[in-house]
Amino acid sequence: MSGFTFSSGGATCDGVDAAAVAAAEGTPLYVYSAALVVDRYRALDAALGACPHRVHYALKANSTLGLVRLLRSAGSAVDANSGGEIAVALRAGVDPVDVVFTGVGKTAAELEDAVRIGVGVINAESAGELARIDRIATARGVRARVALRINPGIEADSHPGIVTGGARHKFGVPIEDAGAVCRDAAGWSGLDLVGVHAHVGSQLTNLDEVARTASTIARFAQELRAAGLALEHVDLGGGLGISYDGTPALPVEEYARVLVEAVAPTGLTLLVEPGRWIVGPAGVLIATVVDVKPQRGSRYFVVLDAGMSELLRPALYGARHRLERLTPRSGPEVTCDVVGPICETTDVIRLGQSMPLPEVGDLLLVRDAGAYGAAMASNYNRRALPAEALVEGGGWRLIRRRQTVDDLLACES
Ligand SMILES: Cc1ncc(COP(=O)(O)O)c(C=O)c1O
C-alpha cells in the first residue's frame, strides 16, 4: 500500500525513511507521497466511474507546483479559487479548458483574464458577477462558459469555519432566487450557462447532507432543463472528509454512490472539486523539538520549530492531528502540550499528547497535513516558509526549497 507506515519511533514514506529526508533537508519540512496522491485521485475517479464525470482537484488544498503537475499527469482537472491559482495551474501544464474558476470575490482583472484565456467554466457567485462576466465577454466578442453557484440552505455538520451551504453563509445565490437568475442569464449574449454548482462545506463526514445537497442541486438542474436551458453539467464541489483521529472515514465509494445516484438520472456530467480527500493523508509535517519545559504538575511543554506559521489548522479550527515520534525514546508516558515557537497562545500543534518525554533535537511528525497545511503557511514572525519534499520512485526531491531571508525581503524596499 502506498503512503506512510508508522512504527514506534519511526516512519517510512513509500519505503523511504522519513527521518532521513528530514536529516537531509532540515525541518520544518513537509513530505508527500506521490504514489498516495495518485492512488487517491484514481480511487475517487474510479468510484465515480459509472457516470460521465470529471475530477477537478481543488488547488486551495495544496497548490505546490510539483503536486499540481503530478495530479495533472494523472489526468486530473483543477478547481482554482484565484488568479494566482489559475497561474499555477497553467504553469503546471493544465489546459485552460480543464479549469473551473470558483471564488466568492473575483476581481475585475481576474474575470478579464479568465475570459481571455477561456477557462472551462466560471462558477459565478451572484447575479452581479454574471452581469460583469457578460460585459467582459461581450466586449471581447466571445461567449463565456459560466455556472451559477447555488446556496441550497443546507448547513452541513462540520467545523463552523468551513461550512458554506447555509442560508446565512456568504456563498452563492439562495436556491429560491437562483431559478430566475439562471433564466435571465441564459438570454445574455456574452454567456453560455452550462452548469450549476454547489459546495456546502469541507471535512464532510455525514452522508445524509451530501445526498441531500446532491439531490437538491440535481433536481434544480432538471427544472432549468425543463425550462429550456441547455445545461451540460452539475458541479457538486468538494468536501469529502478524511479521518484525522484514525476512526474509519466516510468511504469514498459511498460518497461517490450518492453523488452518482443523484446526478446520473439527469444525463448531465458530474463535476467534483475534491481537495482534502486527495492530498490530506498523503502529506506530513516533520518538526524538531527545540525546547522541553515542565509545567505545573507532571505535564510538559514540548516546543517545536513548527507552529501556526507552518500548520494553521490547530490554531484556526482546533484541529487535532495525530503525532508520531521519529526519534525512539523509552520511558514512562507523560502528558505533553506540543506547541510552536510563535508569540501566540493559540500557536499549538497538539495539546495533551501522551508520550515518552522527548529531548531537544528529537523529530516529531504531524500526520494528515497534506491539505490546508503548506497552502495556509505564512511568514508570520518573519518565519521562512518550510521546504516541501516529494517522495517518488524510491527517492525524494524538493518541490519547494526553504525560503531564505532574501526571499522574505524580495518585495520590500
Ligand atoms: C468551492 C470549493 N470547492 C472545493 C473545495 C475543496 O474542499 P475540500 O478540500 O474539502 O474537498 C472548497 C474548499 O473550501 C471550495 O470552497
PDB file of N, CA, C and O in Angstrom, residues 218-272:
ATOM      1  N   ALA A 218     -29.353  18.485  -8.237  1.00  0.00           N
ATOM      2  CA  ALA A 218     -29.722  17.744  -9.455  1.00  0.00           C
ATOM      3  C   ALA A 218     -31.160  18.086  -9.855  1.00  0.00           C
ATOM      4  O   ALA A 218     -31.459  18.297 -11.040  1.00  0.00           O
ATOM      5  N   ARG A 219     -32.056  18.152  -8.851  1.00  0.00           N
ATOM      6  CA  ARG A 219     -33.462  18.487  -9.143  1.00  0.00           C
ATOM      7  C   ARG A 219     -33.555  19.899  -9.725  1.00  0.00           C
ATOM      8  O   ARG A 219     -34.263  20.159 -10.701  1.00  0.00           O
ATOM      9  N   PHE A 220     -32.779  20.796  -9.144  1.00  0.00           N
ATOM     10  CA  PHE A 220     -32.766  22.178  -9.631  1.00  0.00           C
ATOM     11  C   PHE A 220     -32.294  22.223 -11.100  1.00  0.00           C
ATOM     12  O   PHE A 220     -32.888  22.926 -11.937  1.00  0.00           O
ATOM     13  N   ALA A 221     -31.257  21.437 -11.396  1.00  0.00           N
ATOM     14  CA  ALA A 221     -30.750  21.409 -12.781  1.00  0.00           C
ATOM     15  C   ALA A 221     -31.831  20.878 -13.731  1.00  0.00           C
ATOM     16  O   ALA A 221     -32.012  21.400 -14.843  1.00  0.00           O
ATOM     17  N   GLN A 222     -32.565  19.858 -13.283  1.00  0.00           N
ATOM     18  CA  GLN A 222     -33.638  19.298 -14.115  1.00  0.00           C
ATOM     19  C   GLN A 222     -34.712  20.344 -14.398  1.00  0.00           C
ATOM     20  O   GLN A 222     -35.241  20.429 -15.506  1.00  0.00           O
ATOM     21  N   GLU A 223     -35.033  21.139 -13.379  1.00  0.00           N
ATOM     22  CA  GLU A 223     -36.062  22.182 -13.566  1.00  0.00           C
ATOM     23  C   GLU A 223     -35.602  23.201 -14.609  1.00  0.00           C
ATOM     24  O   GLU A 223     -36.379  23.644 -15.457  1.00  0.00           O
ATOM     25  N   LEU A 224     -34.312  23.549 -14.545  1.00  0.00           N
ATOM     26  CA  LEU A 224     -33.798  24.505 -15.538  1.00  0.00           C
ATOM     27  C   LEU A 224     -33.869  23.911 -16.945  1.00  0.00           C
ATOM     28  O   LEU A 224     -34.226  24.594 -17.911  1.00  0.00           O
ATOM     29  N   ARG A 225     -33.556  22.625 -17.052  1.00  0.00           N
ATOM     30  CA  ARG A 225     -33.606  21.995 -18.381  1.00  0.00           C
ATOM     31  C   ARG A 225     -35.049  21.949 -18.881  1.00  0.00           C
ATOM     32  O   ARG A 225     -35.307  22.178 -20.063  1.00  0.00           O
ATOM     33  N   ALA A 226     -35.951  21.663 -17.953  1.00  0.00           N
ATOM     34  CA  ALA A 226     -37.367  21.623 -18.353  1.00  0.00           C
ATOM     35  C   ALA A 226     -37.810  22.998 -18.843  1.00  0.00           C
ATOM     36  O   ALA A 226     -38.700  23.114 -19.686  1.00  0.00           O
ATOM     37  N   ALA A 227     -37.142  24.050 -18.322  1.00  0.00           N
ATOM     38  CA  ALA A 227     -37.473  25.408 -18.766  1.00  0.00           C
ATOM     39  C   ALA A 227     -36.718  25.779 -20.045  1.00  0.00           C
ATOM     40  O   ALA A 227     -36.765  26.926 -20.489  1.00  0.00           O
ATOM     41  N   GLY A 228     -35.970  24.799 -20.600  1.00  0.00           N
ATOM     42  CA  GLY A 228     -35.338  25.030 -21.906  1.00  0.00           C
ATOM     43  C   GLY A 228     -33.874  25.431 -21.856  1.00  0.00           C
ATOM     44  O   GLY A 228     -33.290  25.771 -22.889  1.00  0.00           O
ATOM     45  N   LEU A 229     -33.258  25.397 -20.691  1.00  0.00           N
ATOM     46  CA  LEU A 229     -31.842  25.786 -20.606  1.00  0.00           C
ATOM     47  C   LEU A 229     -30.950  24.590 -20.957  1.00  0.00           C
ATOM     48  O   LEU A 229     -31.186  23.479 -20.472  1.00  0.00           O
ATOM     49  N   ALA A 230     -29.937  24.837 -21.778  1.00  0.00           N
ATOM     50  CA  ALA A 230     -29.088  23.739 -22.286  1.00  0.00           C
ATOM     51  C   ALA A 230     -27.888  23.514 -21.364  1.00  0.00           C
ATOM     52  O   ALA A 230     -26.756  23.859 -21.692  1.00  0.00           O
ATOM     53  N   LEU A 231     -28.143  22.927 -20.215  1.00  0.00           N
ATOM     54  CA  LEU A 231     -27.041  22.681 -19.277  1.00  0.00           C
ATOM     55  C   LEU A 231     -26.203  21.489 -19.729  1.00  0.00           C
ATOM     56  O   LEU A 231     -26.709  20.592 -20.409  1.00  0.00           O
ATOM     57  N   GLU A 232     -24.929  21.500 -19.296  1.00  0.00           N
ATOM     58  CA  GLU A 232     -24.037  20.362 -19.577  1.00  0.00           C
ATOM     59  C   GLU A 232     -23.657  19.605 -18.314  1.00  0.00           C
ATOM     60  O   GLU A 232     -23.392  18.411 -18.355  1.00  0.00           O
ATOM     61  N   HIS A 233     -23.563  20.312 -17.190  1.00  0.00           N
ATOM     62  CA  HIS A 233     -23.030  19.625 -16.010  1.00  0.00           C
ATOM     63  C   HIS A 233     -23.633  20.121 -14.702  1.00  0.00           C
ATOM     64  O   HIS A 233     -24.216  21.200 -14.630  1.00  0.00           O
ATOM     65  N   VAL A 234     -23.448  19.259 -13.693  1.00  0.00           N
ATOM     66  CA  VAL A 234     -23.755  19.595 -12.305  1.00  0.00           C
ATOM     67  C   VAL A 234     -22.439  19.481 -11.536  1.00  0.00           C
ATOM     68  O   VAL A 234     -21.815  18.417 -11.541  1.00  0.00           O
ATOM     69  N   ASP A 235     -22.007  20.573 -10.904  1.00  0.00           N
ATOM     70  CA  ASP A 235     -20.749  20.577 -10.149  1.00  0.00           C
ATOM     71  C   ASP A 235     -21.097  20.563  -8.666  1.00  0.00           C
ATOM     72  O   ASP A 235     -21.676  21.528  -8.155  1.00  0.00           O
ATOM     73  N   LEU A 236     -20.743  19.453  -7.988  1.00  0.00           N
ATOM     74  CA  LEU A 236     -21.126  19.321  -6.580  1.00  0.00           C
ATOM     75  C   LEU A 236     -19.990  19.659  -5.622  1.00  0.00           C
ATOM     76  O   LEU A 236     -20.035  19.298  -4.431  1.00  0.00           O
ATOM     77  N   GLY A 237     -18.973  20.378  -6.133  1.00  0.00           N
ATOM     78  CA  GLY A 237     -17.932  20.891  -5.246  1.00  0.00           C
ATOM     79  C   GLY A 237     -17.086  19.790  -4.642  1.00  0.00           C
ATOM     80  O   GLY A 237     -17.031  18.657  -5.132  1.00  0.00           O
ATOM     81  N   GLY A 238     -16.418  20.156  -3.541  1.00  0.00           N
ATOM     82  CA  GLY A 238     -15.562  19.179  -2.847  1.00  0.00           C
ATOM     83  C   GLY A 238     -16.178  18.854  -1.508  1.00  0.00           C
ATOM     84  O   GLY A 238     -17.395  18.828  -1.361  1.00  0.00           O
ATOM     85  N   GLY A 239     -15.329  18.599  -0.535  1.00  0.00           N
ATOM     86  CA  GLY A 239     -15.824  18.474   0.828  1.00  0.00           C
ATOM     87  C   GLY A 239     -15.657  17.130   1.491  1.00  0.00           C
ATOM     88  O   GLY A 239     -15.821  17.023   2.710  1.00  0.00           O
ATOM     89  N   LEU A 240     -15.366  16.056   0.723  1.00  0.00           N
ATOM     90  CA  LEU A 240     -15.289  14.738   1.365  1.00  0.00           C
ATOM     91  C   LEU A 240     -14.219  14.759   2.459  1.00  0.00           C
ATOM     92  O   LEU A 240     -13.064  15.135   2.221  1.00  0.00           O
ATOM     93  N   GLY A 241     -14.631  14.351   3.659  1.00  0.00           N
ATOM     94  CA  GLY A 241     -13.743  14.429   4.815  1.00  0.00           C
ATOM     95  C   GLY A 241     -12.783  13.257   4.901  1.00  0.00           C
ATOM     96  O   GLY A 241     -12.963  12.220   4.248  1.00  0.00           O
ATOM     97  N   ILE A 242     -11.758  13.439   5.709  1.00  0.00           N
ATOM     98  CA  ILE A 242     -10.798  12.360   5.988  1.00  0.00           C
ATOM     99  C   ILE A 242     -10.792  12.118   7.494  1.00  0.00           C
ATOM    100  O   ILE A 242     -11.348  12.912   8.266  1.00  0.00           O
ATOM    101  N   SER A 243     -10.170  11.032   7.909  1.00  0.00           N
ATOM    102  CA  SER A 243     -10.087  10.741   9.343  1.00  0.00           C
ATOM    103  C   SER A 243      -8.802  11.338   9.893  1.00  0.00           C
ATOM    104  O   SER A 243      -7.711  10.969   9.463  1.00  0.00           O
ATOM    105  N   TYR A 244      -8.937  12.261  10.827  1.00  0.00           N
ATOM    106  CA  TYR A 244      -7.735  12.817  11.468  1.00  0.00           C
ATOM    107  C   TYR A 244      -7.363  12.031  12.722  1.00  0.00           C
ATOM    108  O   TYR A 244      -6.269  12.166  13.235  1.00  0.00           O
ATOM    109  N   ASP A 245      -8.311  11.224  13.246  1.00  0.00           N
ATOM    110  CA  ASP A 245      -8.034  10.524  14.509  1.00  0.00           C
ATOM    111  C   ASP A 245      -7.917   9.017  14.357  1.00  0.00           C
ATOM    112  O   ASP A 245      -7.766   8.291  15.341  1.00  0.00           O
ATOM    113  N   GLY A 246      -7.993   8.537  13.141  1.00  0.00           N
ATOM    114  CA  GLY A 246      -7.808   7.102  12.930  1.00  0.00           C
ATOM    115  C   GLY A 246      -9.105   6.307  12.927  1.00  0.00           C
ATOM    116  O   GLY A 246      -9.099   5.120  12.588  1.00  0.00           O
ATOM    117  N   THR A 247     -10.229   6.932  13.307  1.00  0.00           N
ATOM    118  CA  THR A 247     -11.501   6.213  13.218  1.00  0.00           C
ATOM    119  C   THR A 247     -11.887   6.130  11.730  1.00  0.00           C
ATOM    120  O   THR A 247     -11.463   6.978  10.934  1.00  0.00           O
ATOM    121  N   PRO A 248     -12.701   5.144  11.352  1.00  0.00           N
ATOM    122  CA  PRO A 248     -12.995   4.979   9.919  1.00  0.00           C
ATOM    123  C   PRO A 248     -13.637   6.237   9.321  1.00  0.00           C
ATOM    124  O   PRO A 248     -14.523   6.835   9.933  1.00  0.00           O
ATOM    125  N   ALA A 249     -13.170   6.620   8.154  1.00  0.00           N
ATOM    126  CA  ALA A 249     -13.720   7.796   7.460  1.00  0.00           C
ATOM    127  C   ALA A 249     -14.867   7.351   6.558  1.00  0.00           C
ATOM    128  O   ALA A 249     -15.064   6.160   6.331  1.00  0.00           O
ATOM    129  N   LEU A 250     -15.613   8.317   6.068  1.00  0.00           N
ATOM    130  CA  LEU A 250     -16.676   8.033   5.100  1.00  0.00           C
ATOM    131  C   LEU A 250     -16.027   7.393   3.858  1.00  0.00           C
ATOM    132  O   LEU A 250     -15.161   8.011   3.243  1.00  0.00           O
ATOM    133  N   PRO A 251     -16.406   6.173   3.493  1.00  0.00           N
ATOM    134  CA  PRO A 251     -15.756   5.533   2.338  1.00  0.00           C
ATOM    135  C   PRO A 251     -16.029   6.302   1.042  1.00  0.00           C
ATOM    136  O   PRO A 251     -17.159   6.728   0.793  1.00  0.00           O
ATOM    137  N   VAL A 252     -14.997   6.430   0.244  1.00  0.00           N
ATOM    138  CA  VAL A 252     -15.111   7.195  -0.997  1.00  0.00           C
ATOM    139  C   VAL A 252     -16.162   6.568  -1.923  1.00  0.00           C
ATOM    140  O   VAL A 252     -16.862   7.275  -2.652  1.00  0.00           O
ATOM    141  N   GLU A 253     -16.310   5.245  -1.862  1.00  0.00           N
ATOM    142  CA  GLU A 253     -17.279   4.574  -2.733  1.00  0.00           C
ATOM    143  C   GLU A 253     -18.711   4.994  -2.363  1.00  0.00           C
ATOM    144  O   GLU A 253     -19.559   5.163  -3.228  1.00  0.00           O
ATOM    145  N   GLU A 254     -18.965   5.161  -1.046  1.00  0.00           N
ATOM    146  CA  GLU A 254     -20.321   5.556  -0.629  1.00  0.00           C
ATOM    147  C   GLU A 254     -20.600   7.009  -1.011  1.00  0.00           C
ATOM    148  O   GLU A 254     -21.701   7.361  -1.433  1.00  0.00           O
ATOM    149  N   TYR A 255     -19.578   7.833  -0.812  1.00  0.00           N
ATOM    150  CA  TYR A 255     -19.697   9.243  -1.214  1.00  0.00           C
ATOM    151  C   TYR A 255     -20.015   9.315  -2.714  1.00  0.00           C
ATOM    152  O   TYR A 255     -20.983   9.978  -3.132  1.00  0.00           O
ATOM    153  N   ALA A 256     -19.227   8.586  -3.512  1.00  0.00           N
ATOM    154  CA  ALA A 256     -19.423   8.611  -4.967  1.00  0.00           C
ATOM    155  C   ALA A 256     -20.810   8.073  -5.323  1.00  0.00           C
ATOM    156  O   ALA A 256     -21.483   8.604  -6.207  1.00  0.00           O
ATOM    157  N   ARG A 257     -21.225   7.030  -4.611  1.00  0.00           N
ATOM    158  CA  ARG A 257     -22.526   6.409  -4.932  1.00  0.00           C
ATOM    159  C   ARG A 257     -23.667   7.421  -4.788  1.00  0.00           C
ATOM    160  O   ARG A 257     -24.518   7.537  -5.666  1.00  0.00           O
ATOM    161  N   VAL A 258     -23.669   8.207  -3.703  1.00  0.00           N
ATOM    162  CA  VAL A 258     -24.796   9.138  -3.530  1.00  0.00           C
ATOM    163  C   VAL A 258     -24.743  10.269  -4.573  1.00  0.00           C
ATOM    164  O   VAL A 258     -25.790  10.730  -5.035  1.00  0.00           O
ATOM    165  N   LEU A 259     -23.542  10.686  -4.950  1.00  0.00           N
ATOM    166  CA  LEU A 259     -23.463  11.723  -5.994  1.00  0.00           C
ATOM    167  C   LEU A 259     -23.986  11.171  -7.321  1.00  0.00           C
ATOM    168  O   LEU A 259     -24.785  11.818  -8.013  1.00  0.00           O
ATOM    169  N   VAL A 260     -23.525   9.974  -7.657  1.00  0.00           N
ATOM    170  CA  VAL A 260     -23.916   9.370  -8.938  1.00  0.00           C
ATOM    171  C   VAL A 260     -25.418   9.097  -8.951  1.00  0.00           C
ATOM    172  O   VAL A 260     -26.097   9.361  -9.957  1.00  0.00           O
ATOM    173  N   GLU A 261     -25.942   8.584  -7.842  1.00  0.00           N
ATOM    174  CA  GLU A 261     -27.386   8.285  -7.788  1.00  0.00           C
ATOM    175  C   GLU A 261     -28.217   9.534  -8.068  1.00  0.00           C
ATOM    176  O   GLU A 261     -29.260   9.471  -8.703  1.00  0.00           O
ATOM    177  N   ALA A 262     -27.736  10.681  -7.583  1.00  0.00           N
ATOM    178  CA  ALA A 262     -28.493  11.918  -7.784  1.00  0.00           C
ATOM    179  C   ALA A 262     -28.323  12.456  -9.203  1.00  0.00           C
ATOM    180  O   ALA A 262     -29.292  12.919  -9.812  1.00  0.00           O
ATOM    181  N   VAL A 263     -27.116  12.384  -9.734  1.00  0.00           N
ATOM    182  CA  VAL A 263     -26.827  13.102 -10.987  1.00  0.00           C
ATOM    183  C   VAL A 263     -27.040  12.233 -12.232  1.00  0.00           C
ATOM    184  O   VAL A 263     -27.488  12.737 -13.268  1.00  0.00           O
ATOM    185  N   ALA A 264     -26.751  10.937 -12.130  1.00  0.00           N
ATOM    186  CA  ALA A 264     -26.840  10.085 -13.336  1.00  0.00           C
ATOM    187  C   ALA A 264     -28.206  10.191 -14.034  1.00  0.00           C
ATOM    188  O   ALA A 264     -28.249  10.305 -15.266  1.00  0.00           O
ATOM    189  N   PRO A 265     -29.332  10.186 -13.285  1.00  0.00           N
ATOM    190  CA  PRO A 265     -30.630  10.251 -13.993  1.00  0.00           C
ATOM    191  C   PRO A 265     -30.814  11.537 -14.808  1.00  0.00           C
ATOM    192  O   PRO A 265     -31.660  11.571 -15.698  1.00  0.00           O
ATOM    193  N   THR A 266     -30.059  12.577 -14.513  1.00  0.00           N
ATOM    194  CA  THR A 266     -30.212  13.831 -15.266  1.00  0.00           C
ATOM    195  C   THR A 266     -29.546  13.736 -16.637  1.00  0.00           C
ATOM    196  O   THR A 266     -29.815  14.554 -17.516  1.00  0.00           O
ATOM    197  N   GLY A 267     -28.623  12.766 -16.784  1.00  0.00           N
ATOM    198  CA  GLY A 267     -27.872  12.681 -18.035  1.00  0.00           C
ATOM    199  C   GLY A 267     -26.791  13.739 -18.150  1.00  0.00           C
ATOM    200  O   GLY A 267     -26.086  13.809 -19.160  1.00  0.00           O
ATOM    201  N   LEU A 268     -26.630  14.563 -17.124  1.00  0.00           N
ATOM    202  CA  LEU A 268     -25.609  15.616 -17.150  1.00  0.00           C
ATOM    203  C   LEU A 268     -24.278  15.061 -16.630  1.00  0.00           C
ATOM    204  O   LEU A 268     -24.249  14.053 -15.912  1.00  0.00           O
ATOM    205  N   THR A 269     -23.193  15.725 -16.989  1.00  0.00           N
ATOM    206  CA  THR A 269     -21.877  15.325 -16.482  1.00  0.00           C
ATOM    207  C   THR A 269     -21.737  15.810 -15.044  1.00  0.00           C
ATOM    208  O   THR A 269     -22.140  16.931 -14.714  1.00  0.00           O
ATOM    209  N   LEU A 270     -21.164  14.954 -14.210  1.00  0.00           N
ATOM    210  CA  LEU A 270     -20.937  15.297 -12.809  1.00  0.00           C
ATOM    211  C   LEU A 270     -19.507  15.832 -12.654  1.00  0.00           C
ATOM    212  O   LEU A 270     -18.547  15.179 -13.069  1.00  0.00           O
ATOM    213  N   LEU A 271     -19.389  17.021 -12.075  1.00  0.00           N
ATOM    214  CA  LEU A 271     -18.070  17.564 -11.739  1.00  0.00           C
ATOM    215  C   LEU A 271     -17.913  17.533 -10.220  1.00  0.00           C
ATOM    216  O   LEU A 271     -18.878  17.802  -9.489  1.00  0.00           O
ATOM    217  N   VAL A 272     -16.725  17.187  -9.754  1.00  0.00           N
ATOM    218  CA  VAL A 272     -16.433  17.267  -8.321  1.00  0.00           C
ATOM    219  C   VAL A 272     -15.134  18.037  -8.140  1.00  0.00           C
ATOM    220  O   VAL A 272     -14.285  18.068  -9.036  1.00  0.00           O
TER     221      VAL A 272
END
